[in-house]
Short mmCIF file of C-alpha atoms in Angstrom, two decimals:
data_model
loop_
_atom_site.label_atom_id
_atom_site.label_comp_id
_atom_site.label_asym_id
_atom_site.label_seq_id
_atom_site.Cartn_x
_atom_site.Cartn_y
_atom_site.Cartn_z
CA MET A 282 -108.87 -317.81 14.69
CA ARG A 283 -105.60 -317.99 12.71
CA ILE A 284 -106.23 -320.29 9.79
CA LEU A 285 -103.48 -321.01 7.29
CA PHE A 286 -103.98 -322.46 3.45
CA ILE A 287 -101.26 -324.65 2.41
CA TYR A 288 -100.70 -324.74 -1.56
CA LYS A 289 -98.51 -325.85 -4.29
CA PHE A 290 -98.30 -323.53 -7.29
CA GLU A 291 -100.01 -325.09 -10.51
CA TYR A 292 -100.77 -321.89 -12.85
CA LEU A 293 -104.10 -321.86 -11.56
CA GLU A 294 -105.81 -319.72 -8.74
CA PRO A 295 -106.95 -322.12 -6.02
CA LEU A 296 -110.26 -321.33 -6.21
CA GLY A 297 -111.54 -323.60 -3.45
CA ILE A 298 -108.95 -322.12 -0.84
CA MET A 299 -109.80 -318.54 -1.92
CA SER A 300 -113.46 -318.86 -1.69
CA LEU A 301 -112.79 -320.71 2.12
CA ALA A 302 -110.96 -317.68 2.99
CA ALA A 303 -113.45 -315.46 1.85
CA TYR A 304 -116.28 -316.91 3.98
CA LEU A 305 -113.71 -317.50 6.93
CA LYS A 306 -112.77 -313.65 6.83
CA GLN A 307 -116.21 -312.13 6.25
CA ASN A 308 -116.89 -314.00 9.64
CA GLY A 309 -114.17 -312.34 11.56
CA HIS A 310 -111.03 -315.01 11.18
CA GLN A 311 -107.76 -313.98 9.89
CA CYS A 312 -106.61 -316.16 7.02
CA HIS A 313 -103.12 -316.78 5.69
CA PHE A 314 -101.53 -318.39 2.62
CA VAL A 315 -98.33 -320.16 1.92
CA ASP A 316 -97.33 -321.58 -1.67
CA LEU A 317 -94.56 -324.17 -1.23
CA GLU A 318 -93.33 -323.45 -4.92
CA LEU A 319 -92.89 -319.77 -4.23
CA GLU A 320 -92.28 -319.03 -0.76
CA LYS A 321 -88.45 -319.74 -0.56
CA ASN A 322 -88.12 -321.00 3.07
CA TYR A 323 -91.83 -321.81 3.62
CA LEU A 324 -90.84 -324.05 7.10
CA SER A 325 -89.75 -320.61 8.97
CA LYS A 326 -92.89 -318.78 7.25
CA ILE A 327 -95.35 -321.30 8.57
CA LYS A 328 -93.47 -321.41 12.10
CA GLN A 329 -93.68 -317.19 12.07
CA LEU A 330 -97.40 -317.06 11.38
CA GLN A 331 -97.92 -319.76 14.12
CA PRO A 332 -101.58 -320.51 13.02
CA ASP A 333 -104.40 -322.23 15.02
CA ILE A 334 -105.48 -324.18 12.14
CA ILE A 335 -103.47 -325.51 8.92
CA ALA A 336 -105.77 -326.41 6.20
CA TYR A 337 -104.96 -328.47 2.85
CA SER A 338 -107.19 -329.39 0.07
CA ILE A 339 -105.84 -332.71 -1.10
CA THR A 340 -106.44 -335.06 -4.07
CA THR A 341 -105.63 -338.50 -4.52
CA GLY A 342 -102.08 -338.91 -5.62
CA ARG A 343 -100.99 -336.02 -4.04
CA HIS A 344 -102.23 -336.54 -0.42
CA ARG A 345 -99.22 -338.36 0.39
CA PHE A 346 -97.03 -335.44 0.00
CA TYR A 347 -99.29 -333.13 2.09
CA GLN A 348 -99.10 -335.93 4.98
CA GLN A 349 -95.65 -335.97 5.13
CA LEU A 350 -95.33 -332.30 5.00
CA ASN A 351 -98.06 -331.97 7.90
CA LEU A 352 -96.02 -334.53 9.95
CA LYS A 353 -92.55 -332.33 9.21
CA LEU A 354 -94.76 -329.24 10.26
CA LYS A 355 -96.39 -330.88 13.72
CA LYS A 356 -92.36 -331.62 14.64
CA GLN A 357 -91.90 -327.54 14.93
CA GLN A 358 -95.18 -326.40 16.15
CA LYS A 359 -98.48 -326.84 17.63
CA PHE A 360 -102.15 -326.80 15.48
CA SER A 361 -104.99 -328.25 14.31
CA ALA A 362 -104.40 -329.84 10.59
CA VAL A 363 -107.50 -330.17 8.67
CA PHE A 364 -107.70 -332.23 5.34
CA GLY A 365 -110.29 -331.40 2.75
CA GLY A 366 -110.84 -331.62 -0.90
CA PRO A 367 -111.59 -334.79 -3.51
CA HIS A 368 -109.42 -337.42 -1.15
CA ALA A 369 -110.76 -336.44 2.20
CA THR A 370 -114.42 -336.48 0.94
CA PHE A 371 -114.20 -339.76 -0.65
CA PHE A 372 -111.62 -341.51 2.02
CA PRO A 373 -112.41 -340.12 5.00
CA GLU A 374 -110.22 -343.09 6.88
CA PHE A 375 -107.40 -340.73 6.11
CA ILE A 376 -108.31 -339.62 9.62
CA ASN A 377 -106.38 -342.66 10.82
CA GLN A 378 -103.20 -341.34 9.55
CA GLU A 379 -100.68 -339.95 12.08
CA GLY A 380 -100.86 -336.27 12.20
CA VAL A 381 -104.28 -335.87 10.86
CA ASP A 382 -106.51 -334.17 13.17
CA ILE A 383 -109.65 -333.55 11.45
CA ILE A 384 -110.94 -334.34 7.86
CA CYS A 385 -113.89 -332.34 5.93
CA ARG A 386 -116.12 -333.98 3.67
CA GLY A 387 -117.92 -332.34 0.99
CA GLU A 388 -118.32 -328.26 0.84
CA GLY A 389 -116.00 -326.60 3.59
CA GLU A 390 -117.30 -323.01 4.21
CA GLN A 391 -119.78 -323.82 6.85
CA ALA A 392 -117.78 -326.46 8.25
CA LEU A 393 -114.71 -324.62 8.74
CA LEU A 394 -116.65 -321.71 10.07
CA GLU A 395 -118.14 -323.56 12.72
CA LEU A 396 -114.84 -325.17 13.50
CA ALA A 397 -112.91 -321.95 13.81
CA ASN A 398 -115.78 -320.74 16.26
CA LEU A 399 -115.58 -323.53 18.30
CA LEU A 400 -112.24 -324.83 18.30
CA HIS A 401 -111.24 -324.44 21.77
CA THR A 402 -114.52 -325.96 22.83
CA ASN A 403 -113.40 -329.67 22.35
CA ASP A 404 -117.13 -331.08 23.06
CA ARG A 405 -118.80 -329.00 20.54
CA VAL A 406 -116.14 -329.67 17.66
CA LYS A 407 -116.91 -333.33 17.97
CA HIS A 408 -120.52 -332.63 16.63
CA ILE A 409 -119.97 -330.59 13.40
CA GLN A 410 -121.27 -331.85 10.24
CA ASN A 411 -119.12 -332.57 6.95
CA LEU A 412 -115.87 -333.30 9.90
CA TRP A 413 -114.62 -336.34 11.16
CA VAL A 414 -112.68 -335.56 14.06
CA LYS A 415 -109.94 -337.43 15.79
CA GLN A 416 -109.82 -336.80 19.66
CA ASP A 417 -108.50 -338.96 22.94
CA ASN A 418 -107.87 -341.82 20.47
CA GLN A 419 -111.33 -341.54 19.45
CA ILE A 420 -112.70 -340.81 15.98
CA PHE A 421 -116.15 -339.15 15.70
CA LYS A 422 -117.81 -339.34 12.25
CA ASN A 423 -120.60 -336.65 11.48
CA GLU A 424 -122.98 -336.53 8.85
CA LEU A 425 -123.03 -334.32 6.13
CA ARG A 426 -124.55 -331.30 5.56
CA PRO A 427 -127.03 -330.20 3.07
CA LEU A 428 -125.25 -328.72 -0.15
CA ILE A 429 -125.30 -324.81 -0.15
CA GLN A 430 -127.96 -324.54 -2.79
CA ASP A 431 -127.84 -320.41 -3.29
CA LEU A 432 -124.54 -319.71 -4.31
CA ASP A 433 -124.99 -316.07 -4.44
CA ASP A 434 -125.00 -316.26 -0.62
CA LEU A 435 -121.23 -316.71 -0.85
CA PRO A 436 -118.71 -314.03 -1.14
CA PHE A 437 -116.34 -313.65 -4.12
CA PRO A 438 -113.06 -315.86 -3.55
CA ASP A 439 -110.61 -313.62 -1.63
CA ARG A 440 -107.81 -313.10 -4.60
CA GLU A 441 -105.77 -310.81 -2.11
CA LEU A 442 -105.05 -313.82 -0.04
CA ILE A 443 -103.05 -315.21 -3.02
CA ASN A 444 -101.57 -311.95 -4.80
CA ILE A 445 -98.88 -311.61 -2.00
CA TYR A 446 -97.05 -313.63 -4.47
CA PRO A 447 -96.06 -312.06 -8.13
CA ALA A 448 -96.66 -315.25 -9.77
CA TYR A 449 -100.42 -314.97 -8.68
CA ARG A 450 -100.51 -311.08 -9.06
CA LYS A 451 -99.01 -310.89 -12.39
CA MET A 452 -101.69 -313.85 -13.68
CA GLN A 453 -103.04 -312.42 -17.06
CA ARG A 454 -105.97 -315.19 -16.90
CA ARG A 455 -108.25 -315.13 -13.88
CA GLN A 456 -110.28 -317.98 -13.33
CA ILE A 457 -114.10 -318.02 -12.60
CA MET A 458 -116.55 -320.63 -11.13
CA THR A 459 -120.27 -319.86 -12.16
CA SER A 460 -121.37 -323.33 -10.83
CA ARG A 461 -120.88 -326.33 -8.68
CA GLY A 462 -121.70 -329.84 -9.52
CA CYS A 463 -121.74 -331.93 -12.73
CA ALA A 464 -125.20 -333.72 -14.16
CA PHE A 465 -123.20 -336.33 -16.18
CA ASN A 466 -121.86 -339.88 -14.82
CA CYS A 467 -118.78 -340.32 -16.41
CA THR A 468 -117.12 -343.76 -15.00
CA TYR A 469 -113.44 -342.28 -14.61
CA CYS A 470 -114.54 -338.89 -12.77
CA PHE A 471 -115.49 -338.45 -9.32
CA ASN A 472 -118.77 -336.29 -9.96
CA HIS A 473 -120.81 -339.51 -10.37
CA VAL A 474 -119.42 -340.83 -6.98
CA TYR A 475 -119.94 -337.18 -5.26
CA LYS A 476 -123.71 -337.35 -6.57
CA LYS A 477 -123.93 -340.82 -4.44
CA LEU A 478 -123.20 -338.79 -1.21
CA TYR A 479 -126.20 -336.51 -1.89
CA PRO A 480 -128.96 -338.84 -3.15
CA ASN A 481 -131.85 -336.43 -2.85
CA GLN A 482 -130.42 -333.39 -3.60
CA ASN A 483 -129.61 -331.04 -6.36
CA PRO A 484 -125.83 -331.38 -7.26
CA VAL A 485 -125.86 -328.86 -9.91
CA ARG A 486 -126.06 -325.32 -8.62
CA ARG A 487 -125.48 -322.10 -10.53
CA ARG A 488 -124.88 -318.50 -9.60
CA SER A 489 -126.83 -315.85 -10.98
CA PRO A 490 -125.72 -314.15 -14.09
CA ASN A 491 -125.65 -310.58 -12.20
CA ASN A 492 -123.53 -312.04 -9.46
CA VAL A 493 -121.08 -313.33 -11.91
CA LEU A 494 -120.70 -310.20 -13.83
CA GLN A 495 -120.30 -308.70 -10.52
CA GLU A 496 -117.21 -310.32 -9.84
CA LEU A 497 -115.96 -309.89 -13.09
CA LEU A 498 -116.28 -306.31 -13.13
CA HIS A 499 -114.38 -306.23 -9.48
CA LEU A 500 -111.68 -308.29 -11.26
CA LYS A 501 -111.47 -306.22 -14.33
CA GLN A 502 -111.17 -303.11 -12.46
CA ASN A 503 -108.70 -304.28 -9.65
CA PHE A 504 -106.54 -306.87 -11.59
CA LYS A 505 -106.44 -305.77 -14.89
CA PRO A 506 -106.96 -309.30 -16.79
CA LYS A 507 -106.25 -309.98 -20.28
CA ARG A 508 -108.97 -312.82 -20.19
CA PHE A 509 -110.87 -314.81 -18.13
CA HIS A 510 -111.17 -318.80 -17.78
CA PHE A 511 -114.51 -320.45 -16.86
CA LEU A 512 -113.61 -323.44 -15.11
CA ASP A 513 -117.16 -325.01 -14.41
CA ASP A 514 -117.15 -328.72 -15.79
CA ASN A 515 -119.61 -327.93 -18.30
CA PHE A 516 -120.46 -324.40 -18.88
CA VAL A 517 -122.93 -324.28 -21.72
CA THR A 518 -125.84 -326.35 -19.57
CA ASP A 519 -128.86 -323.86 -19.67
CA GLU A 520 -128.94 -321.94 -22.75
CA ASN A 521 -131.44 -319.12 -21.26
CA TRP A 522 -128.65 -318.86 -18.78
CA CYS A 523 -126.07 -318.05 -21.19
CA THR A 524 -127.93 -316.13 -23.36
CA ASN A 525 -128.86 -313.51 -20.63
CA PHE A 526 -125.31 -313.72 -19.10
CA PHE A 527 -123.51 -313.13 -22.39
CA LYS A 528 -125.97 -310.05 -23.67
CA GLN A 529 -124.48 -308.42 -20.41
CA TYR A 530 -121.15 -309.56 -20.82
CA CYS A 531 -120.67 -307.94 -24.22
CA GLN A 532 -121.89 -304.55 -22.62
CA GLN A 533 -119.79 -304.80 -19.54
CA ILE A 534 -116.91 -306.79 -19.69
CA LYS A 535 -115.70 -307.11 -23.39
CA LEU A 536 -112.65 -309.43 -22.77
CA PRO A 537 -111.35 -312.43 -24.34
CA PHE A 538 -112.46 -315.70 -22.42
CA ILE A 539 -112.30 -319.59 -22.33
CA VAL A 540 -114.98 -322.18 -21.57
CA HIS A 541 -115.52 -326.15 -20.85
CA THR A 542 -118.44 -327.51 -22.71
CA ARG A 543 -119.65 -330.78 -23.80
CA VAL A 544 -120.09 -331.64 -27.61
CA ASN A 545 -124.11 -332.72 -27.18
CA ASN A 546 -124.27 -329.28 -25.59
CA LEU A 547 -123.02 -326.91 -28.48
CA THR A 548 -125.91 -325.65 -31.29
CA LYS A 549 -125.58 -323.04 -33.43
CA ASN A 550 -127.34 -320.71 -31.37
CA ILE A 551 -124.83 -321.44 -28.47
CA VAL A 552 -121.64 -321.19 -30.73
CA SER A 553 -122.77 -317.92 -32.08
CA THR A 554 -123.52 -316.65 -28.84
CA LEU A 555 -119.93 -317.43 -27.59
CA LYS A 556 -118.50 -315.79 -30.48
CA THR A 557 -120.33 -312.53 -30.32
CA ALA A 558 -119.57 -312.58 -26.61
CA GLY A 559 -115.95 -312.62 -27.06
CA CYS A 560 -115.21 -316.36 -26.83
CA GLN A 561 -111.68 -317.33 -27.63
CA THR A 562 -111.26 -321.06 -26.86
CA VAL A 563 -113.39 -324.08 -26.20
CA LEU A 564 -112.37 -327.19 -24.44
CA TYR A 565 -114.37 -330.16 -24.99
CA ALA A 566 -113.43 -333.83 -24.43
CA ILE A 567 -113.44 -336.86 -26.69
CA GLU A 568 -111.34 -338.97 -24.19
CA SER A 569 -111.40 -341.94 -26.64
CA GLY A 570 -112.02 -342.44 -30.69
CA ASN A 571 -113.01 -345.98 -30.00
CA SER A 572 -116.64 -345.61 -29.93
CA LYS A 573 -117.41 -348.92 -27.72
CA ILE A 574 -114.80 -347.71 -25.18
CA ARG A 575 -116.23 -344.16 -25.14
CA GLN A 576 -119.66 -345.26 -25.09
CA ASP A 577 -119.73 -348.42 -22.81
CA LEU A 578 -116.50 -348.02 -20.50
CA LEU A 579 -116.61 -344.46 -20.10
CA LYS A 580 -120.46 -343.70 -20.32
CA ARG A 581 -119.57 -340.56 -22.42
CA ASN A 582 -122.81 -340.54 -24.34
CA THR A 583 -121.08 -338.89 -27.32
CA SER A 584 -121.27 -340.37 -30.78
CA ASP A 585 -118.50 -339.74 -33.46
CA GLN A 586 -120.99 -337.65 -35.43
CA GLN A 587 -121.82 -335.48 -32.64
CA ILE A 588 -117.80 -334.56 -32.09
CA LEU A 589 -117.10 -334.21 -35.66
CA MET A 590 -120.52 -331.98 -35.87
CA ALA A 591 -119.27 -330.01 -33.08
CA SER A 592 -115.55 -329.37 -33.88
CA SER A 593 -117.04 -328.22 -37.51
CA LEU A 594 -119.37 -325.92 -36.07
CA LEU A 595 -116.40 -324.44 -33.97
CA LYS A 596 -114.30 -324.10 -36.91
CA LYS A 597 -117.04 -322.28 -38.77
CA TYR A 598 -117.04 -319.72 -36.40
CA LYS A 599 -113.44 -319.59 -36.08
CA LEU A 600 -112.99 -320.39 -32.25
CA LYS A 601 -109.75 -321.96 -30.74
CA THR A 602 -110.38 -325.75 -29.66
CA TYR A 603 -108.53 -327.33 -27.06
CA VAL A 604 -109.68 -331.33 -26.96
CA GLN A 605 -109.12 -333.57 -23.84
CA ASN A 606 -108.15 -337.27 -24.53
CA MET A 607 -106.84 -340.33 -22.23
CA VAL A 608 -104.40 -343.28 -23.51
CA GLY A 609 -104.06 -346.35 -21.33
CA LEU A 610 -107.49 -346.87 -20.46
CA PRO A 611 -108.67 -350.52 -19.42
CA THR A 612 -108.97 -352.74 -21.90
CA GLU A 613 -107.62 -350.49 -24.62
CA THR A 614 -105.09 -351.67 -27.17
CA ILE A 615 -102.37 -349.60 -29.10
CA THR A 616 -104.91 -349.83 -32.28
CA ASP A 617 -107.80 -348.31 -30.16
CA ALA A 618 -105.50 -345.64 -28.91
CA LEU A 619 -104.47 -344.63 -32.38
CA GLN A 620 -108.24 -344.47 -33.11
CA THR A 621 -108.36 -341.51 -30.75
CA ILE A 622 -105.63 -339.84 -32.81
CA GLU A 623 -107.22 -340.35 -36.04
CA LEU A 624 -110.67 -338.81 -34.48
CA ASN A 625 -108.72 -336.00 -33.08
CA LYS A 626 -107.22 -335.49 -36.34
CA LYS A 627 -110.59 -335.36 -38.12
CA CYS A 628 -111.73 -332.64 -35.63
CA ARG A 629 -108.44 -330.48 -36.22
CA PRO A 630 -108.07 -329.15 -32.82
CA ASP A 631 -105.61 -326.01 -32.08
CA TYR A 632 -104.28 -328.65 -29.40
CA ALA A 633 -104.99 -332.04 -28.48
CA TRP A 634 -104.36 -332.74 -24.94
CA CYS A 635 -103.84 -336.12 -23.65
CA SER A 636 -103.42 -337.64 -20.12
CA ILE A 637 -102.56 -341.13 -19.10
CA PHE A 638 -105.37 -342.89 -17.55
CA GLN A 639 -105.39 -343.11 -13.48
CA PRO A 640 -107.90 -345.23 -11.88
CA TYR A 641 -109.22 -343.01 -9.25
CA PRO A 642 -110.73 -345.08 -6.29
CA MET A 643 -114.34 -345.37 -5.73
CA THR A 644 -115.17 -344.34 -8.99
CA ASP A 645 -117.08 -346.85 -11.44
CA LEU A 646 -114.39 -347.50 -13.65
CA TRP A 647 -111.67 -348.06 -10.96
CA ALA A 648 -114.33 -350.79 -9.79
CA PHE A 649 -114.21 -352.20 -13.17
CA CYS A 650 -110.29 -352.25 -12.87
CA LYS A 651 -110.20 -354.35 -9.84
CA LYS A 652 -113.11 -356.67 -10.89
CA ASN A 653 -110.70 -357.62 -13.93
CA ASN A 654 -107.45 -357.40 -11.82
CA LEU A 655 -106.49 -354.39 -13.54
CA LEU A 656 -105.33 -352.77 -10.26
CA SER A 657 -101.59 -352.65 -9.21
CA ASN A 658 -100.49 -351.92 -5.79
CA GLN A 659 -99.50 -348.65 -6.54
CA GLU A 660 -101.73 -345.75 -5.71
CA PRO A 661 -102.97 -343.24 -8.79
CA ASP A 662 -99.77 -341.53 -9.90
CA GLU A 663 -99.42 -337.76 -8.62
CA SER A 664 -99.19 -336.73 -12.72
CA TYR A 665 -101.09 -338.29 -15.23
CA TYR A 666 -98.24 -337.49 -17.41
CA GLN A 667 -95.37 -339.82 -16.14
CA THR A 668 -96.94 -343.35 -16.12
CA SER A 669 -99.62 -345.84 -15.76
CA VAL A 670 -100.51 -347.84 -12.45
CA LEU A 671 -102.40 -350.50 -14.42
CA ASN A 672 -101.24 -354.10 -14.35
CA LEU A 673 -99.72 -353.80 -18.15
CA LYS A 674 -97.13 -355.67 -19.64
CA PRO A 675 -94.01 -353.28 -19.51
CA LYS A 676 -93.73 -353.21 -23.19
CA LEU A 677 -97.27 -352.12 -23.62
CA LYS A 678 -96.87 -349.67 -20.81
CA ARG A 679 -93.88 -348.09 -22.35
CA GLN A 680 -95.93 -347.81 -25.36
CA PHE A 681 -98.61 -345.85 -23.72
CA ILE A 682 -96.72 -343.58 -22.12
CA ASN A 683 -94.78 -342.66 -25.21
CA LEU A 684 -98.04 -342.28 -27.24
CA HIS A 685 -99.31 -339.74 -24.59
CA HIS A 686 -95.73 -337.92 -24.94
CA LEU A 687 -96.37 -337.93 -28.61
CA PHE A 688 -100.25 -337.34 -29.04
CA SER A 689 -100.57 -333.78 -29.38
CA ILE A 690 -97.60 -333.70 -31.91
CA ALA A 691 -98.96 -336.74 -33.94
CA VAL A 692 -102.34 -334.64 -34.08
CA GLY A 693 -101.24 -331.32 -34.41
CA TRP A 694 -98.38 -332.36 -37.63
CA LYS A 695 -100.81 -335.11 -38.81
CA ILE A 696 -98.09 -337.71 -38.60
CA PRO A 697 -99.26 -340.91 -40.38
CA LEU A 698 -100.35 -343.71 -37.93
CA PRO A 699 -97.76 -346.52 -39.06
CA THR A 700 -94.81 -343.92 -38.11
CA VAL A 701 -96.57 -343.08 -34.66
CA LYS A 702 -96.82 -346.79 -34.20
CA PHE A 703 -93.25 -347.16 -35.20
CA LEU A 704 -92.11 -344.36 -32.92
CA ILE A 705 -93.82 -345.20 -29.53
CA GLN A 706 -91.78 -348.44 -29.56
CA LEU A 707 -88.41 -347.15 -29.49
CA PRO A 708 -86.91 -346.61 -26.08
CA MET A 709 -86.81 -342.76 -26.25
CA THR A 710 -89.55 -341.81 -23.47
CA LYS A 711 -87.17 -339.16 -21.84
CA LEU A 712 -86.70 -337.60 -25.25
CA TYR A 713 -90.39 -337.66 -26.26
CA PHE A 714 -91.43 -336.03 -23.08
CA LEU A 715 -88.88 -333.38 -23.27
CA ILE A 716 -90.40 -332.66 -26.76
CA TRP A 717 -93.92 -332.94 -25.79
CA GLN A 718 -93.08 -330.38 -22.90
CA ILE A 719 -91.81 -327.80 -25.44
CA HIS A 720 -94.66 -328.32 -28.01
CA ARG A 721 -97.23 -328.00 -25.30
CA ALA A 722 -95.86 -324.59 -24.18
CA TRP A 723 -95.73 -323.39 -27.69
CA CYS A 724 -99.30 -324.47 -28.21
CA TYR A 725 -100.59 -322.98 -25.05
CA VAL A 726 -98.95 -319.55 -26.09
CA PHE A 727 -99.61 -319.13 -29.85
CA LYS A 728 -102.34 -321.94 -30.79
CA VAL A 729 -105.01 -321.85 -28.08
CA LYS A 730 -103.92 -318.26 -26.29
CA TRP A 731 -103.85 -320.02 -22.83
CA ILE A 732 -101.17 -318.20 -21.38
CA ASN A 733 -98.59 -315.26 -22.70
CA PHE A 734 -95.13 -316.06 -23.10
CA SER A 735 -93.90 -314.04 -19.87
CA GLU A 736 -96.39 -316.22 -17.93
CA ILE A 737 -94.56 -319.55 -18.26
CA PHE A 738 -91.81 -318.08 -16.26
CA LEU A 739 -93.95 -316.52 -13.46
CA LYS A 740 -92.81 -319.19 -10.96
CA LEU A 741 -89.07 -318.22 -11.53
CA LYS A 742 -89.62 -314.71 -10.49
#
């Protein structure tokens, strides 16, 4: 069976797609990959491949783009269209859209393999767990299968799949996932909704240290990366696992790396271990500098004191810090948002990242917005850098958008809050957006060492 995965370049390796492809290849199927940003004539390329299945991983906001693309492809050739990822998982009704043949909910490895094995036996396809299947004007809704508990049983993501493109092949930062799932219940994130789909199962599963090290060694030997980026939602959850893993990492890998964590998981021992092992940058989230919003609305369960102590500890060990924030939150005022800038200044991050809040449907914060009549008719925007889709007065919306564009600059350059408050009232949104893009690129290269200068232009080559 020929399976084609379609993606759009985002300066990250599509680990989900690569994992699915590795599992399918291991079981005898052919897998292909087309990147819409990097393939000059992708319509011709797709037609030439003649896939039996075209698979898309879709998120809310970007689902419309892939749906329209799929309709265009359906006009030029015959194939089964399978949509997976977060949007399909939480909105299986997407199956009703024209051109959508199958949607996959939850983890896709086993379900997609069954589909590839049985595609030409229509009756059996209708009963594959995790799939909703449209056949003969009927929709067959199957139950979710159990989560994969032993991640060591899965093959490593198939990087040969994407390395047909120089933009991927020349990446100097390679991404890794050592776990799946998140134990926390932040109201704006899909993880708390995902856990409700599996009420009697452990959503957080982790590979063994040895299994992860084998993949890292393979990458080091075959792709010559300059750094690794661990994309786990929260890398530092098990101190014993981390201690064991990084002891071997120091001996076998010896490359800089980036991790994501929460401030309430950072102890002196953990930070010291990260530093000794070669950690370059730590990402953690503040989200809001207003403690009431952060605790009651977002359910972050982190205090100002914890945030400041963690940032101080990271600075003491001279680790680069990348801090995540949001503006335009429900009930938030400009004064509240300026508190977020002020708390970031106290933390002195190397880069203060900021997004404009998007109310992702089915999350608790989306339900709060709906209850309080804060939702507009517009679906979440494809980007969380451009606009707010909440019911806000035009002037306030523009101020939040301007504040987003100036956020990292205000923190990094320690611009006084009265000056920030004045600047965001000016009708200079396009100029602020350009300044933000330039500042972000500069910080990514020179401050947090996220990418090298040459990697900025990978997409253009």
